[in-house]
XYZ file of C-alpha atoms in Angstrom:
322
model
C 95.730 110.710 107.559
C 91.994 110.202 108.115
C 89.331 107.535 107.693
C 86.166 109.292 106.530
C 82.883 107.426 106.906
C 79.225 108.461 106.930
C 79.180 108.186 110.720
C 82.396 110.002 111.666
C 85.934 110.970 110.685
C 88.718 109.031 112.396
C 91.958 110.992 112.772
C 94.268 107.985 112.590
C 97.670 109.615 111.930
C 98.423 113.195 112.966
C 101.646 114.943 112.006
C 103.866 111.858 112.155
C 107.439 112.626 111.071
C 110.439 110.318 110.795
C 113.064 109.142 108.324
C 114.716 105.800 107.644
C 118.262 105.581 106.302
C 119.610 102.959 103.907
C 120.132 99.639 105.667
C 118.546 100.977 108.868
C 115.739 99.393 110.867
C 113.175 101.607 112.591
C 110.675 100.185 115.069
C 107.185 101.632 115.497
C 105.894 100.616 118.908
C 102.657 101.357 120.743
C 99.290 99.985 121.799
C 96.797 98.427 119.423
C 94.916 101.251 117.682
C 97.793 103.739 117.955
C 97.964 104.150 114.158
C 101.061 102.053 113.376
C 99.486 99.998 110.584
C 97.807 103.103 109.134
C 101.258 104.673 108.791
C 102.489 101.642 106.825
C 99.370 101.548 104.629
C 99.835 105.253 103.914
C 103.387 104.627 102.713
C 102.146 101.779 100.491
C 99.151 103.866 99.384
C 96.885 100.928 100.240
C 94.293 102.854 102.259
C 90.646 101.912 101.641
C 89.207 103.633 98.555
C 87.149 106.782 99.267
C 87.584 106.237 103.020
C 91.293 106.501 103.783
C 92.664 109.961 102.913
C 96.161 111.431 103.269
C 95.294 115.038 104.134
C 98.735 116.627 104.094
C 102.481 116.264 104.370
C 104.911 114.352 102.180
C 106.088 110.778 101.856
C 109.544 110.976 100.312
C 110.944 107.822 98.753
C 114.506 108.370 97.533
C 113.683 112.092 97.280
C 110.402 111.659 95.346
C 107.064 112.546 96.947
C 104.864 109.512 96.302
C 101.691 111.106 97.683
C 101.250 112.662 94.228
C 101.915 109.416 92.321
C 99.061 107.856 90.344
C 97.897 104.285 90.836
C 99.849 103.060 87.808
C 103.061 104.531 89.217
C 102.327 103.028 92.635
C 101.886 99.576 91.079
C 105.449 99.918 89.784
C 106.706 101.077 93.199
C 104.992 98.387 95.279
C 107.109 95.252 95.308
C 109.881 96.940 93.341
C 110.928 99.718 95.745
C 108.674 99.186 98.774
C 107.248 95.892 100.020
C 105.082 95.013 102.997
C 104.783 91.945 105.205
C 101.245 91.789 106.582
C 100.306 90.489 110.024
C 98.719 87.165 109.105
C 100.528 84.958 106.575
C 97.412 82.792 106.277
C 95.552 85.646 104.566
C 98.578 86.943 102.642
C 99.085 83.810 100.527
C 96.814 82.497 97.765
C 95.664 79.044 98.948
C 95.193 77.675 95.399
C 98.583 78.719 93.975
C 101.895 76.947 94.457
C 104.217 79.033 96.625
C 106.840 79.109 93.874
C 104.324 80.617 91.444
C 103.464 83.307 93.999
C 107.123 84.332 94.240
C 107.546 84.168 90.456
C 104.499 86.407 90.000
C 106.378 89.320 91.602
C 109.321 88.781 89.248
C 106.979 88.533 86.265
C 105.428 91.911 87.111
C 108.613 93.817 87.949
C 111.311 91.957 85.997
C 109.666 91.365 82.571
C 113.097 91.123 80.945
C 113.826 87.884 82.818
C 113.288 84.582 81.005
C 111.240 81.750 82.473
C 114.408 79.899 83.426
C 115.867 82.988 85.095
C 112.694 83.516 87.135
C 112.675 79.881 88.257
C 116.339 80.042 89.211
C 115.759 83.270 91.162
C 112.779 81.681 92.949
C 114.932 78.709 93.957
C 117.630 81.065 95.264
C 115.121 83.068 97.316
C 113.619 79.933 98.879
C 117.065 78.605 99.790
C 117.985 82.023 101.221
C 115.037 81.914 103.650
C 115.773 78.318 104.661
C 113.161 76.409 102.614
C 114.347 73.698 100.183
C 113.806 74.779 96.564
C 112.041 71.501 95.720
C 109.133 72.560 97.947
C 108.191 75.399 95.593
C 105.492 73.198 94.012
C 103.668 72.813 97.340
C 100.682 74.868 98.514
C 100.462 77.163 101.571
C 98.479 74.649 103.652
C 101.426 72.258 103.459
C 103.665 74.615 105.432
C 103.813 75.501 109.117
C 103.004 79.000 110.374
C 106.677 79.929 110.581
C 107.360 78.681 107.050
C 104.340 80.584 105.706
C 105.763 83.756 107.206
C 109.127 82.992 105.602
C 107.387 82.635 102.219
C 105.604 85.978 102.702
C 108.990 87.542 103.466
C 110.428 85.862 100.339
C 107.676 87.409 98.193
C 108.308 90.825 99.760
C 112.062 90.587 99.109
C 111.930 89.008 95.635
C 112.852 92.278 93.879
C 115.212 93.438 96.642
C 113.196 96.575 97.555
C 114.686 99.688 99.125
C 112.204 99.601 102.012
C 110.470 96.710 103.763
C 107.430 97.406 105.962
C 106.943 94.548 108.436
C 103.593 94.703 110.262
C 103.992 92.525 113.359
C 105.570 89.700 111.325
C 106.130 87.443 114.350
C 102.928 87.993 116.364
C 101.314 84.644 115.452
C 104.522 82.623 115.867
C 105.911 80.766 118.878
C 109.044 82.103 120.554
C 111.473 79.741 118.803
C 110.156 80.448 115.297
C 109.904 84.153 116.139
C 113.619 84.239 116.940
C 114.433 82.448 113.670
C 112.350 84.868 111.576
C 113.899 87.924 113.257
C 117.390 86.521 112.774
C 116.601 85.890 109.118
C 115.292 89.446 108.617
C 118.432 90.871 110.216
C 120.592 88.710 107.974
C 118.717 89.771 104.843
C 118.975 93.434 105.869
C 122.749 93.073 106.125
C 123.014 91.113 102.867
C 120.699 93.240 100.701
C 121.026 96.631 102.423
C 117.245 96.858 102.771
C 115.760 99.465 105.124
C 113.101 98.085 107.487
C 110.179 99.672 109.312
C 109.099 97.119 111.926
C 105.671 97.520 113.522
C 105.369 95.765 116.857
C 104.182 96.028 120.448
C 106.982 93.811 121.769
C 109.953 95.564 123.378
C 111.973 92.352 123.114
C 111.604 92.367 119.333
C 112.625 96.035 119.244
C 115.740 95.371 121.340
C 116.766 92.471 119.107
C 116.051 94.038 115.722
C 115.851 97.838 115.591
C 118.487 100.549 115.267
C 116.019 103.345 116.049
C 112.564 103.407 117.659
C 109.501 105.665 117.393
C 106.876 105.383 120.128
C 103.400 106.000 118.669
C 100.365 107.105 120.673
C 96.967 108.180 119.275
C 98.407 108.648 115.800
C 101.360 110.780 116.951
C 105.061 110.220 117.593
C 105.604 110.945 121.296
C 109.244 109.819 121.454
C 111.890 108.857 118.900
C 115.548 107.932 119.185
C 117.997 105.061 119.001
C 117.286 101.729 120.656
C 119.904 102.693 123.252
C 117.993 105.952 123.934
C 114.808 103.971 124.492
C 116.249 101.387 126.885
C 119.057 103.355 128.551
C 118.137 107.015 127.989
C 117.900 109.444 130.898
C 114.550 110.919 129.883
C 111.326 109.398 128.485
C 107.799 110.414 127.594
C 105.284 109.430 130.328
C 103.647 107.044 127.839
C 106.958 105.251 127.246
C 107.431 105.040 131.015
C 103.963 103.505 131.262
C 104.763 100.905 128.600
C 107.892 99.854 130.478
C 105.884 99.701 133.708
C 103.510 97.218 132.064
C 106.338 94.735 131.418
C 107.467 92.219 134.071
C 110.914 93.058 135.462
C 112.755 89.902 136.476
C 115.190 91.938 138.619
C 112.460 93.433 140.818
C 110.326 91.473 143.280
C 106.811 92.817 142.698
C 103.436 91.118 142.972
C 101.666 93.209 140.328
C 102.460 95.091 137.136
C 101.762 98.809 136.741
C 99.508 99.196 133.683
C 98.635 102.587 132.228
C 95.331 103.729 133.683
C 92.462 104.672 131.353
C 91.861 104.161 127.641
C 93.185 105.697 124.450
C 91.305 108.877 123.423
C 88.393 108.834 120.995
C 90.050 108.906 117.544
C 87.138 110.892 116.098
C 88.014 113.883 118.312
C 91.327 115.690 117.869
C 92.802 116.718 121.205
C 93.607 120.415 121.551
C 96.493 119.689 123.860
C 98.607 116.623 124.571
C 96.831 113.458 123.423
C 98.154 111.574 126.469
C 97.040 114.171 129.035
C 93.952 112.221 130.175
C 96.130 109.249 131.214
C 99.280 111.070 132.279
C 100.083 111.117 136.023
C 102.047 114.381 135.583
C 99.481 116.301 133.504
C 98.640 119.896 134.403
C 96.003 122.259 133.069
C 98.267 123.582 130.322
C 98.687 120.054 128.940
C 94.993 119.960 128.009
C 95.183 123.336 126.241
C 98.449 123.297 124.288
C 100.385 120.782 122.241
C 103.773 119.899 123.774
C 106.901 121.173 122.043
C 109.574 118.786 120.860
C 112.525 118.519 123.235
C 115.760 116.951 122.044
C 119.168 115.798 123.197
C 121.655 114.152 120.813
C 118.865 113.170 118.413
C 116.644 111.687 121.142
C 113.315 113.524 120.839
C 110.592 113.607 123.504
C 107.292 115.413 122.887
C 106.465 116.434 126.459
C 106.650 119.881 128.075
C 108.075 118.355 131.271
C 110.988 116.641 129.534
C 114.436 117.457 130.914
C 115.780 118.006 127.407
C 116.110 121.494 125.840
C 113.527 122.547 123.277
C 114.389 121.452 119.727
C 115.388 124.177 117.281
C 113.256 122.855 114.432
C 110.618 120.306 113.486
C 111.100 117.737 110.716
C 108.886 117.603 107.684
C 106.605 114.597 107.419
C 108.808 112.331 105.376
C 109.731 108.694 104.903
C 113.085 108.355 103.132
């Protein structure tokens, strides 16, 4: 996936491959600028017109490749089968519409067979489900706190009970208490509705609390993918994952300073011939700059590094989101 401008071409997502099962939550974790949001926007087909381009691969939704779907078909898919929670609830809600009308709008578009009374009843049920009294549906976004705004955005995303929910850092702007409540609510809704979730975050604590599986993203590529247990307790990790853990305070170790990853992410307008992390990797050798690392795997835990302890994987997955 590329962003093509008059000045340069940005290679934002390069050969990313993963799948999400029914009722499963997958975390995408990495630094700002790693390409996590671009992956979500590609799935939603909401890339900027004439600038954002999906150059290859497939995005499979329930077995159907949606990269070939027209805009009319995507309008039916968005909200109905796939929904997205954007980072800032302040910019996701219409400030001059009652919150109840904004939830009803989704039902009006995707459930035209419902009567007015049925839509209103469904709106009341959704608000109660996310912990907001139904009588507040006539209020406007500015009358709610940040945490409640995020709950309303989640309510809009879940109004039609989609197959897949893309959550782009849904708790970043919230305090710790409200963050915990929102994550608990999302977990509860996943269990109740069977919705699959792709959670974009840079917070390992959120990943540990919410995700079944985790993909570590660096420079538009998946460098490691496995279960949450693999990530936190696995015997082998990509050097980038090791660096991320080294940047987090460890309450069990008495250290004066953290160990951040040296250097900066590579220029996204230049595709690396070899490993994209080689410039920052403390273990890099000459071959790392020349050749892409092969995937190494053990019990489904995949690490894209030639110095991984795992045996080389027999096959590569297609680029697909199921």
